Amino acid sequence: MPSDNAPTPLPDVPIRIKRLPNSGGLPLPAYATDGAAGMDIVAAESLTLRPGARAAVATGIALAIPAGWEVQVRPRSGLALKNGITCLNTPGTIDSDYRGEVKVILANLSDEYFEVKRGERIAQLVPAQVQRALLIEVEELDDTKRGSGGFGSTGR
Ligand SMILES: O=c1ccn([C@H]2C[C@H](O)[C@@H](COP(=O)(O)OP(=O)(O)OP(=O)(O)O)O2)c(=O)[nH]1
Ligand SMILES: [Mg+2]
């Protein structure tokens, strides 16, 4: 049971989507369950990924994401765990001004060939609000306890 003080979910962000000529018969990205964070997106082509290979896989869709937002392309854990298939550039970034076909850059980290079948769900899309930075160039930065320590400097 949700508690009485459950936070209000953010409203759905509207994103215009266009089917491209190669999308015939394919479903649009969709949430698999009511609580799914990502919309599963399917491959619009079939291909074979040899061990260690990567490919930009067509999805048959293009988006117009509202300004101030992006869409992240993330791997599916089942493909990762069972087949060693991930998105090489995860999370992939779809810019709000990109109007080309959304592609999923799959990599086969396993030692077996992997068949991507057209219509198979290969990744998931998550919209995210983007905060842009204003860079302020300075001569000196303030001191901190960490300083330039990093990359395991605090121990395991
Ligand atoms: O997984 C991805 C990542 C990117 N893109 C598209 C949409 C994105 O807006 C564009 C550019 O992506 P990114 O900025 O990550 O790549 P880049 O190498 O910096 O290319 P560019 O110089 O075009 O920005 O490529 C995809 O379709 N799928
Ligand atoms: Mg870029």
PDB file of C-alpha atoms in Angstrom, residues 80-153:
ATOM      1  CA  ALA A  80      23.225  -7.469 -20.394  1.00  0.00           C
ATOM      2  CA  LEU A  81      23.128 -10.292 -17.885  1.00  0.00           C
ATOM      3  CA  LYS A  82      22.033 -13.136 -20.153  1.00  0.00           C
ATOM      4  CA  ASN A  83      23.779 -12.161 -23.362  1.00  0.00           C
ATOM      5  CA  GLY A  84      26.488  -9.603 -22.577  1.00  0.00           C
ATOM      6  CA  ILE A  85      24.694  -7.044 -24.769  1.00  0.00           C
ATOM      7  CA  THR A  86      24.852  -3.433 -23.639  1.00  0.00           C
ATOM      8  CA  CYS A  87      24.673   0.089 -24.985  1.00  0.00           C
ATOM      9  CA  LEU A  88      28.290   1.027 -25.502  1.00  0.00           C
ATOM     10  CA  ASN A  89      27.740   4.731 -24.810  1.00  0.00           C
ATOM     11  CA  THR A  90      25.335   4.303 -21.942  1.00  0.00           C
ATOM     12  CA  PRO A  91      23.483   6.379 -21.151  1.00  0.00           C
ATOM     13  CA  GLY A  92      23.150   7.496 -24.744  1.00  0.00           C
ATOM     14  CA  THR A  93      22.108  11.101 -25.142  1.00  0.00           C
ATOM     15  CA  ILE A  94      19.365  12.193 -27.529  1.00  0.00           C
ATOM     16  CA  ASP A  95      19.616  15.972 -27.788  1.00  0.00           C
ATOM     17  CA  SER A  96      16.474  18.073 -27.907  1.00  0.00           C
ATOM     18  CA  ASP A  97      17.516  19.460 -31.293  1.00  0.00           C
ATOM     19  CA  TYR A  98      18.228  16.066 -32.894  1.00  0.00           C
ATOM     20  CA  ARG A  99      15.720  15.113 -35.583  1.00  0.00           C
ATOM     21  CA  GLY A 100      17.460  12.098 -37.075  1.00  0.00           C
ATOM     22  CA  GLU A 101      16.684   8.464 -36.420  1.00  0.00           C
ATOM     23  CA  VAL A 102      17.251   7.327 -32.865  1.00  0.00           C
ATOM     24  CA  LYS A 103      19.945   4.662 -32.982  1.00  0.00           C
ATOM     25  CA  VAL A 104      20.949   2.259 -30.261  1.00  0.00           C
ATOM     26  CA  ILE A 105      24.677   1.593 -30.125  1.00  0.00           C
ATOM     27  CA  LEU A 106      24.775  -2.025 -29.072  1.00  0.00           C
ATOM     28  CA  ALA A 107      27.974  -3.790 -28.079  1.00  0.00           C
ATOM     29  CA  ASN A 108      28.437  -7.510 -27.692  1.00  0.00           C
ATOM     30  CA  LEU A 109      30.687  -8.065 -24.695  1.00  0.00           C
ATOM     31  CA  SER A 110      30.154 -11.827 -24.751  1.00  0.00           C
ATOM     32  CA  ASP A 111      32.233 -14.435 -26.535  1.00  0.00           C
ATOM     33  CA  GLU A 112      29.257 -15.637 -28.566  1.00  0.00           C
ATOM     34  CA  TYR A 113      27.525 -14.304 -31.646  1.00  0.00           C
ATOM     35  CA  PHE A 114      24.280 -12.439 -30.909  1.00  0.00           C
ATOM     36  CA  GLU A 115      21.363 -12.092 -33.286  1.00  0.00           C
ATOM     37  CA  VAL A 116      19.404  -8.859 -33.076  1.00  0.00           C
ATOM     38  CA  LYS A 117      15.970  -9.501 -34.525  1.00  0.00           C
ATOM     39  CA  ARG A 118      13.791  -6.768 -35.982  1.00  0.00           C
ATOM     40  CA  GLY A 119      11.049  -5.978 -33.446  1.00  0.00           C
ATOM     41  CA  GLU A 120      13.119  -7.125 -30.471  1.00  0.00           C
ATOM     42  CA  ARG A 121      13.308  -4.740 -27.528  1.00  0.00           C
ATOM     43  CA  ILE A 122      16.949  -3.692 -27.389  1.00  0.00           C
ATOM     44  CA  ALA A 123      17.094  -0.687 -25.048  1.00  0.00           C
ATOM     45  CA  GLN A 124      14.958   1.687 -23.022  1.00  0.00           C
ATOM     46  CA  LEU A 125      14.346   5.421 -23.201  1.00  0.00           C
ATOM     47  CA  VAL A 126      14.136   7.709 -20.181  1.00  0.00           C
ATOM     48  CA  PRO A 127      13.423  11.444 -20.507  1.00  0.00           C
ATOM     49  CA  ALA A 128      15.499  13.625 -18.217  1.00  0.00           C
ATOM     50  CA  GLN A 129      15.525  17.307 -17.503  1.00  0.00           C
ATOM     51  CA  VAL A 130      18.793  18.961 -18.417  1.00  0.00           C
ATOM     52  CA  GLN A 131      20.437  21.689 -16.415  1.00  0.00           C
ATOM     53  CA  ARG A 132      23.016  23.514 -18.471  1.00  0.00           C
ATOM     54  CA  ALA A 133      26.132  25.018 -16.916  1.00  0.00           C
ATOM     55  CA  LEU A 134      27.469  28.529 -17.044  1.00  0.00           C
ATOM     56  CA  LEU A 135      31.263  28.252 -16.952  1.00  0.00           C
ATOM     57  CA  ILE A 136      33.051  30.973 -15.022  1.00  0.00           C
ATOM     58  CA  GLU A 137      36.771  30.939 -15.781  1.00  0.00           C
ATOM     59  CA  VAL A 138      39.000  31.831 -12.806  1.00  0.00           C
ATOM     60  CA  GLU A 139      42.746  31.829 -12.018  1.00  0.00           C
ATOM     61  CA  GLU A 140      42.432  29.880  -8.760  1.00  0.00           C
ATOM     62  CA  LEU A 141      39.887  27.471  -7.298  1.00  0.00           C
ATOM     63  CA  ASP A 142      39.042  27.320  -3.581  1.00  0.00           C
ATOM     64  CA  ASP A 143      40.853  24.736  -1.434  1.00  0.00           C
ATOM     65  CA  THR A 144      39.093  21.605  -0.219  1.00  0.00           C
ATOM     66  CA  LYS A 145      40.038  18.666   2.000  1.00  0.00           C
ATOM     67  CA  ARG A 146      39.978  16.356  -1.039  1.00  0.00           C
ATOM     68  CA  GLY A 147      42.032  18.651  -3.165  1.00  0.00           C
ATOM     69  CA  SER A 148      43.201  16.741  -6.211  1.00  0.00           C
ATOM     70  CA  GLY A 149      42.745  13.331  -4.572  1.00  0.00           C
ATOM     71  CA  GLY A 150      40.511  10.994  -6.489  1.00  0.00           C
ATOM     72  CA  PHE A 151      40.351   7.655  -8.226  1.00  0.00           C
ATOM     73  CA  GLY A 152      40.291   5.647  -5.009  1.00  0.00           C
ATOM     74  CA  SER A 153      42.160   8.149  -2.815  1.00  0.00           C
TER      75      SER A 153
END
